[in-house]
C-alpha cells in the first residue's frame, strides 16, 4: 500500500514536435484580389484560365468564306428579298455602315479536319452590332448582340462532315442600345457610325474550362460578398485560391482544369452541370424567371424593334431546348403579332414552346404602355386587345399585369386590371425613386373604387438582373415585406434593347443553387416555376390567413416627371385620336342600327386602335424616344386620322349628315357627348363672308339646334380698353382685366368675388432652366423651380369684338427665336351653362433646355388640389410638409386640375396637356420643354395650345367634369338630310339618366357579335351594344340606361372589360337601373 512502483507510459502523438518553419496568417484582401487574375483579360490572359477556353480556331476564306449584300436606303428587306441580290466578296476587318443600315452576309463554313472531332464547335461572329443568324433555306436561328456578348452560334453536328455549309447573317448597324453619339447612351443617334467586322471564326470550345470559369466566378463572388465574419466567406476564399494553385501546378493542363472543378464541387455541390441541381427538397425563397424586356421603341425606331423580337426570342427558344429548368416570361401582344406576321416559322416555334409551358406569355396588354397619359378608354383597350390576342393565339388569358419599366402607375389600374381578368401585378420601377424609398415589396394595391391586386416588386430592384450572386442575395436582403412573406421573384436577362437570358445567366444560377444547398447562407434560388406559380403561392397564403399590407391610390414615381410634357405633338395626337375613336364607335354603332346593310367597320377600327395603343408605349407617348421613333409615330397617327375621317364620313352619311356648306345648307350640330350642351360657335365661313357668323348651338346627346345670332343681338359679351394697354372683358358671369397678356383681375360677378390673388397675375408665362441630373427628356428636378423667369409681353390688342364673343391678343417674346401669341377669349353667357375664360396660344419654340409654363395664382386655399385621372380624381398635396409631399412638385393630370375651398374653386382646363403643379395657391400648367437627348429636336417648331380658367361657386362637381369634356369634344356643324327629330332619336337611342356624376364614356358594338367579329374568337349570336359608364366624382351613384324602342333590347348584362357576361340585369320600361360604387367603371352589354 503506497509503496508499489509502476511504469508510466508517455502519450503518443503524430503532431510534429518541431516546427517546420514560419506560417503566416493569410492576408485576406490580397488573396481576394488575387482571384481576379484567374479570369481577367490583360497581361495574364495567356497564363490564366482565359487562355484555355478554346481548343482550336479556324478562320480565313479557306474555312469561312464571306460575301455581302449591302442594302441601300436604310431598308430592311426580308430574307427572300435580300438573298435574291448579288453578294460581293468581303473579309474580316472590313467596315460596314452607316448607322441603321442593313448588310446581309452569305457565310460558307467548312470545318477543318483538326476540329471535326472536338467536343463542342461554335461559330463566333462579332462586329459590335446586332445580327440574326439564318439558315440557308430562310429559318431565323439565333440573334447576335456583338461587343463580346452573345457572339456564339453552336454549329450543328452535320457541319462536322468537312463539307461546305451555308448560313446567312443579317447585320443591323446598331448596337443593343442604338447608335448614341459618344459613350452616353441617351445622346441622340450618330447617323454616321460604322462597324468593323472583327471576328468570323469556327471555334472549338473547351466546355470544362468554360464551366470552371463559371464555377470560379460564383465562388469568387461568395468570397467577396458573404459577410467577412462568416465561415462561408473564408471557405470560398480558400477554395478559389486552391483552384488557382492547382491550375498553376498543372501548368494549365486539362487535368488541372478537371481537378479545379472537383475542388469547386466541395463548395457548390455535384449537380451544377444539369437541372438536377434544382431537384432537392430544400425550401426556396428566390424564384428566378427569365425575361426579355424589349422597348417597343426607345433608342431605336419601331422598325428595328421588329427585328429585335426575332433575335431575342430565337435565342430563348434555343436556351429552352438546352436548359430544361428555363422559363421565359414574355409580354406585349404587339410583339407577338409582329413575329407572326414577319417571322412565321419562328412564331410557330414560339407557339410550340408556349404549349409546352416554357415560353410564357404574360401581361395581358397590347404593349407595356404608359399609364399616366392614356385615357381611361385607352387603358381598357390595352387590356381588351392584349387579352383577346393572347386568348385567340394561345388559348389562355393572362393572370398577371406586367409593367416593369413604366414611369408610375395610375390609381385606377387595380380596378381595370381586375376587370380584365388579372388579379396580380408586377413592377419594380418605383425602386428608381430619387427622393423616398417605397416601403413595400409584396402588398395589396388598392384602386380608387376599392378594387385590389396583389402586387410584387422584385427586391433585386431590376428586371434585367445578370443572375449574379449579388442579385440572388439582394432578393432577400432588400425584401421589405418579410413580416408577411419572405419569397421573391428574380427577373433576369438582357433587357431594354432585348436579348433576354444568356447561357451564362443560367449556368450562374445553377451554381448559386448548388452553393445554397452545399454551404448555405445564400438564399436558395429555384428555377422551373412560372410567375403565375409564384403568385399562386402568395394568394394561397392570403387564403390561409396572411394579411398583406395595403397601398391606396397611385404608385407615383418620384422621377421622370418631365414625361408629362415632353414631345407635345405626340401627346396632342394621342388626345385627338382618343376623342376621334370615341365618336367613330358611337356613330358607327348607331349606323348599324339605322341601316342593316351598313357593316360596322371593325377592321378599320382595329387598324386605328392598334397603332394608337402602340404609340402609348412607355417610351413613346411619354416623350423619351429618339427622333426616328417620332417620325414613325407621326406617320402612324396620320394614317389613323386619314382612316378615321373616311370611317366617320361613311357613318355620318348613313346617319344623314353631310359636309356643311355655308350659305347653301341649313346647319345642324352633332353632340357626341351624353348630356345637354349649349355653346356659342362660329359657323364655317363662306368665301364671301367678311365677318364671322355666330350661332347658339344647344341640344342633348345627338343633334343640336343651331340658331344664328344677329350681330345686333346683345348677348352680353363686351371688351373695351379702360385705360391705355388695359382691356376689360366681361359677360354676365365675369369681368376681368388684361394687361400685357396677363389677367390682373378676375371678378366672379355672381359670387361678387375676386379670383386672382392680390397683387398677382394669371395667365403669366414663365420659363425655367431645365437641366435635370441626367435623364433629359425624362426628368425635371425640384431645383428647376428656383430658376423661374417671368416673361414680359408686348402690347395687347382687340382681335374680336362682337356681342357673342370677344378676344384680345398679346405676343410674348421668349428669346430671339421663340415667341408666344396668346388670344384670350370670352363668350357670352348662356343660361344654365358654366362660363370660362379661354386661352389659345400659338407658339414658336426654339429653346435649349428650357421649360415653359403658365401660372394662375388664385385666391383659393386648400392643402390638397384635385386632378382628373382616368375614370376618377386624385388628390395631391399643395404643400411640402414631408419629402413625400415635396416629391410631387410636378404631377400628371388629364383634362382638368382644380383647387377648391369650402364654397368656391377654380378649375384649369386643357385640350392636350398633362403636366401640372399646385403649390399653395399657385396653379401652374406645363406647356413645353426643350430637352436635347435622346431627341435633339424635341418639341422644336410650331405648337397650338388651348387652355381655360373655369371658376365655380360651390364644390368641385360635374360642372368641371362636363365642361372639360366639352372643351375637348367641340361640336361640329353639318348638313342633315333627315328630320332633326328622327336623327336625334336615333342618336340618343342609348342614353343615361341619373346622378350627374355618372359619365357614359363609350358606346360601341360587341367584339364577338356575329356581324362584327373578325373570327379570332367564337362568335356570339345576334347583335349587341356595349356601354361603358363610370362615376366621376367618388360617390355611390344611381342612374338608368335608357334604350329606345327602336333597339328592341331583349336582355342586358353587366360585364367585365373583356365583355364576358357576369350579372344579368332587367330591362323595364325602356330602362336598365344601375348603381355604381365611388369611382367604379362599369360595362354593360345590351343584347338586341
mmCIF file of N, CA and C in Angstrom, residues 761-764 853-858 860 865-867 878 896-900 905-909 916-926 949:
data_model
loop_
_atom_site.group_PDB
_atom_site.id
_atom_site.type_symbol
_atom_site.label_atom_id
_atom_site.label_comp_id
_atom_site.label_asym_id
_atom_site.label_seq_id
_atom_site.Cartn_x
_atom_site.Cartn_y
_atom_site.Cartn_z
ATOM 1 N N UNK A 761 -50.673 87.941 -60.990
ATOM 2 C CA UNK A 761 -51.176 87.937 -62.357
ATOM 3 C C UNK A 761 -51.410 86.507 -62.828
ATOM 4 N N UNK A 762 -52.570 86.282 -63.435
ATOM 5 C CA UNK A 762 -52.874 84.977 -64.022
ATOM 6 C C UNK A 762 -52.564 85.005 -65.516
ATOM 7 N N UNK A 763 -52.482 83.836 -66.082
ATOM 8 C CA UNK A 763 -52.029 83.658 -67.467
ATOM 9 C C UNK A 763 -50.625 84.231 -67.657
ATOM 10 N N UNK A 764 -49.837 84.161 -66.589
ATOM 11 C CA UNK A 764 -48.466 84.647 -66.643
ATOM 12 C C UNK A 764 -47.558 83.550 -67.197
ATOM 13 N N UNK A 853 -44.100 77.364 -68.847
ATOM 14 C CA UNK A 853 -45.320 77.082 -68.096
ATOM 15 C C UNK A 853 -46.182 78.344 -68.062
ATOM 16 N N UNK A 854 -47.426 78.176 -67.644
ATOM 17 C CA UNK A 854 -48.308 79.314 -67.454
ATOM 18 C C UNK A 854 -48.915 79.214 -66.058
ATOM 19 N N UNK A 855 -48.979 80.374 -65.370
ATOM 20 C CA UNK A 855 -49.350 80.387 -63.952
ATOM 21 C C UNK A 855 -50.711 81.037 -63.720
ATOM 22 N N UNK A 856 -51.368 80.524 -62.665
ATOM 23 C CA UNK A 856 -52.665 81.053 -62.244
ATOM 24 C C UNK A 856 -52.668 81.150 -60.720
ATOM 25 N N UNK A 857 -52.240 82.267 -60.151
ATOM 26 C CA UNK A 857 -52.301 82.430 -58.688
ATOM 27 C C UNK A 857 -53.724 82.811 -58.290
ATOM 28 N N UNK A 858 -54.414 81.903 -57.664
ATOM 29 C CA UNK A 858 -55.841 82.113 -57.364
ATOM 30 C C UNK A 858 -56.042 82.384 -55.877
ATOM 31 N N UNK A 860 -57.689 81.119 -53.606
ATOM 32 C CA UNK A 860 -58.335 79.927 -53.083
ATOM 33 C C UNK A 860 -57.281 79.149 -52.306
ATOM 34 N N UNK A 865 -55.076 69.682 -53.835
ATOM 35 C CA UNK A 865 -55.677 70.014 -55.124
ATOM 36 C C UNK A 865 -56.172 68.724 -55.757
ATOM 37 N N UNK A 866 -57.113 68.854 -56.663
ATOM 38 C CA UNK A 866 -57.712 67.693 -57.329
ATOM 39 C C UNK A 866 -57.315 67.682 -58.797
ATOM 40 N N UNK A 867 -57.078 66.483 -59.300
ATOM 41 C CA UNK A 867 -56.643 66.327 -60.694
ATOM 42 C C UNK A 867 -57.434 65.195 -61.335
ATOM 43 N N UNK A 878 -50.774 70.361 -51.733
ATOM 44 C CA UNK A 878 -50.316 71.646 -52.271
ATOM 45 C C UNK A 878 -49.196 72.231 -51.415
ATOM 46 N N UNK A 896 -58.355 68.349 -66.700
ATOM 47 C CA UNK A 896 -58.516 69.462 -65.768
ATOM 48 C C UNK A 896 -57.751 69.222 -64.470
ATOM 49 N N UNK A 897 -57.461 70.344 -63.814
ATOM 50 C CA UNK A 897 -56.956 70.346 -62.433
ATOM 51 C C UNK A 897 -57.784 71.380 -61.684
ATOM 52 N N UNK A 898 -57.961 71.165 -60.376
ATOM 53 C CA UNK A 898 -58.863 72.026 -59.625
ATOM 54 C C UNK A 898 -58.315 72.299 -58.224
ATOM 55 N N UNK A 899 -58.475 73.547 -57.795
ATOM 56 C CA UNK A 899 -58.183 73.934 -56.412
ATOM 57 C C UNK A 899 -59.444 74.560 -55.840
ATOM 58 N N UNK A 900 -60.008 73.910 -54.845
ATOM 59 C CA UNK A 900 -61.271 74.380 -54.256
ATOM 60 C C UNK A 900 -61.152 74.461 -52.747
ATOM 61 N N UNK A 905 -64.149 77.415 -55.976
ATOM 62 C CA UNK A 905 -62.948 76.806 -56.522
ATOM 63 C C UNK A 905 -62.666 77.272 -57.933
ATOM 64 N N UNK A 906 -61.509 76.889 -58.423
ATOM 65 C CA UNK A 906 -61.087 77.238 -59.781
ATOM 66 C C UNK A 906 -60.542 75.981 -60.449
ATOM 67 N N UNK A 907 -61.039 75.708 -61.653
ATOM 68 C CA UNK A 907 -60.522 74.596 -62.461
ATOM 69 C C UNK A 907 -59.754 75.166 -63.648
ATOM 70 N N UNK A 908 -58.661 74.515 -63.987
ATOM 71 C CA UNK A 908 -57.897 74.847 -65.193
ATOM 72 C C UNK A 908 -58.081 73.703 -66.175
ATOM 73 N N UNK A 909 -58.627 74.019 -67.339
ATOM 74 C CA UNK A 909 -58.895 73.022 -68.371
ATOM 75 C C UNK A 909 -57.795 73.064 -69.425
ATOM 76 N N UNK A 916 -48.722 69.319 -64.500
ATOM 77 C CA UNK A 916 -49.351 70.364 -63.687
ATOM 78 C C UNK A 916 -48.658 70.417 -62.331
ATOM 79 N N UNK A 917 -48.822 71.538 -61.659
ATOM 80 C CA UNK A 917 -48.324 71.682 -60.286
ATOM 81 C C UNK A 917 -49.210 72.682 -59.560
ATOM 82 N N UNK A 918 -49.517 72.393 -58.312
ATOM 83 C CA UNK A 918 -50.216 73.343 -57.455
ATOM 84 C C UNK A 918 -49.411 73.464 -56.174
ATOM 85 N N UNK A 919 -48.873 74.644 -55.962
ATOM 86 C CA UNK A 919 -48.061 74.910 -54.770
ATOM 87 C C UNK A 919 -48.697 76.074 -54.033
ATOM 88 N N UNK A 920 -49.263 75.785 -52.858
ATOM 89 C CA UNK A 920 -50.013 76.818 -52.170
ATOM 90 C C UNK A 920 -51.217 77.200 -53.001
ATOM 91 N N UNK A 921 -51.342 78.472 -53.347
ATOM 92 C CA UNK A 921 -52.465 78.938 -54.169
ATOM 93 C C UNK A 921 -52.065 79.107 -55.630
ATOM 94 N N UNK A 922 -50.823 78.734 -55.975
ATOM 95 C CA UNK A 922 -50.332 78.894 -57.346
ATOM 96 C C UNK A 922 -50.597 77.628 -58.143
ATOM 97 N N UNK A 923 -51.431 77.777 -59.180
ATOM 98 C CA UNK A 923 -51.691 76.673 -60.104
ATOM 99 C C UNK A 923 -50.855 76.917 -61.356
ATOM 100 N N UNK A 924 -50.204 75.869 -61.825
ATOM 101 C CA UNK A 924 -49.230 76.054 -62.910
ATOM 102 C C UNK A 924 -49.376 74.921 -63.921
ATOM 103 N N UNK A 925 -49.728 75.274 -65.152
ATOM 104 C CA UNK A 925 -49.872 74.304 -66.239
ATOM 105 C C UNK A 925 -48.588 74.260 -67.048
ATOM 106 N N UNK A 926 -48.047 73.068 -67.244
ATOM 107 C CA UNK A 926 -46.814 72.900 -68.013
ATOM 108 C C UNK A 926 -47.148 72.853 -69.500
ATOM 109 N N UNK A 949 -59.721 78.935 -67.907
ATOM 110 C CA UNK A 949 -59.982 79.103 -66.481
ATOM 111 C C UNK A 949 -61.481 78.937 -66.262
#
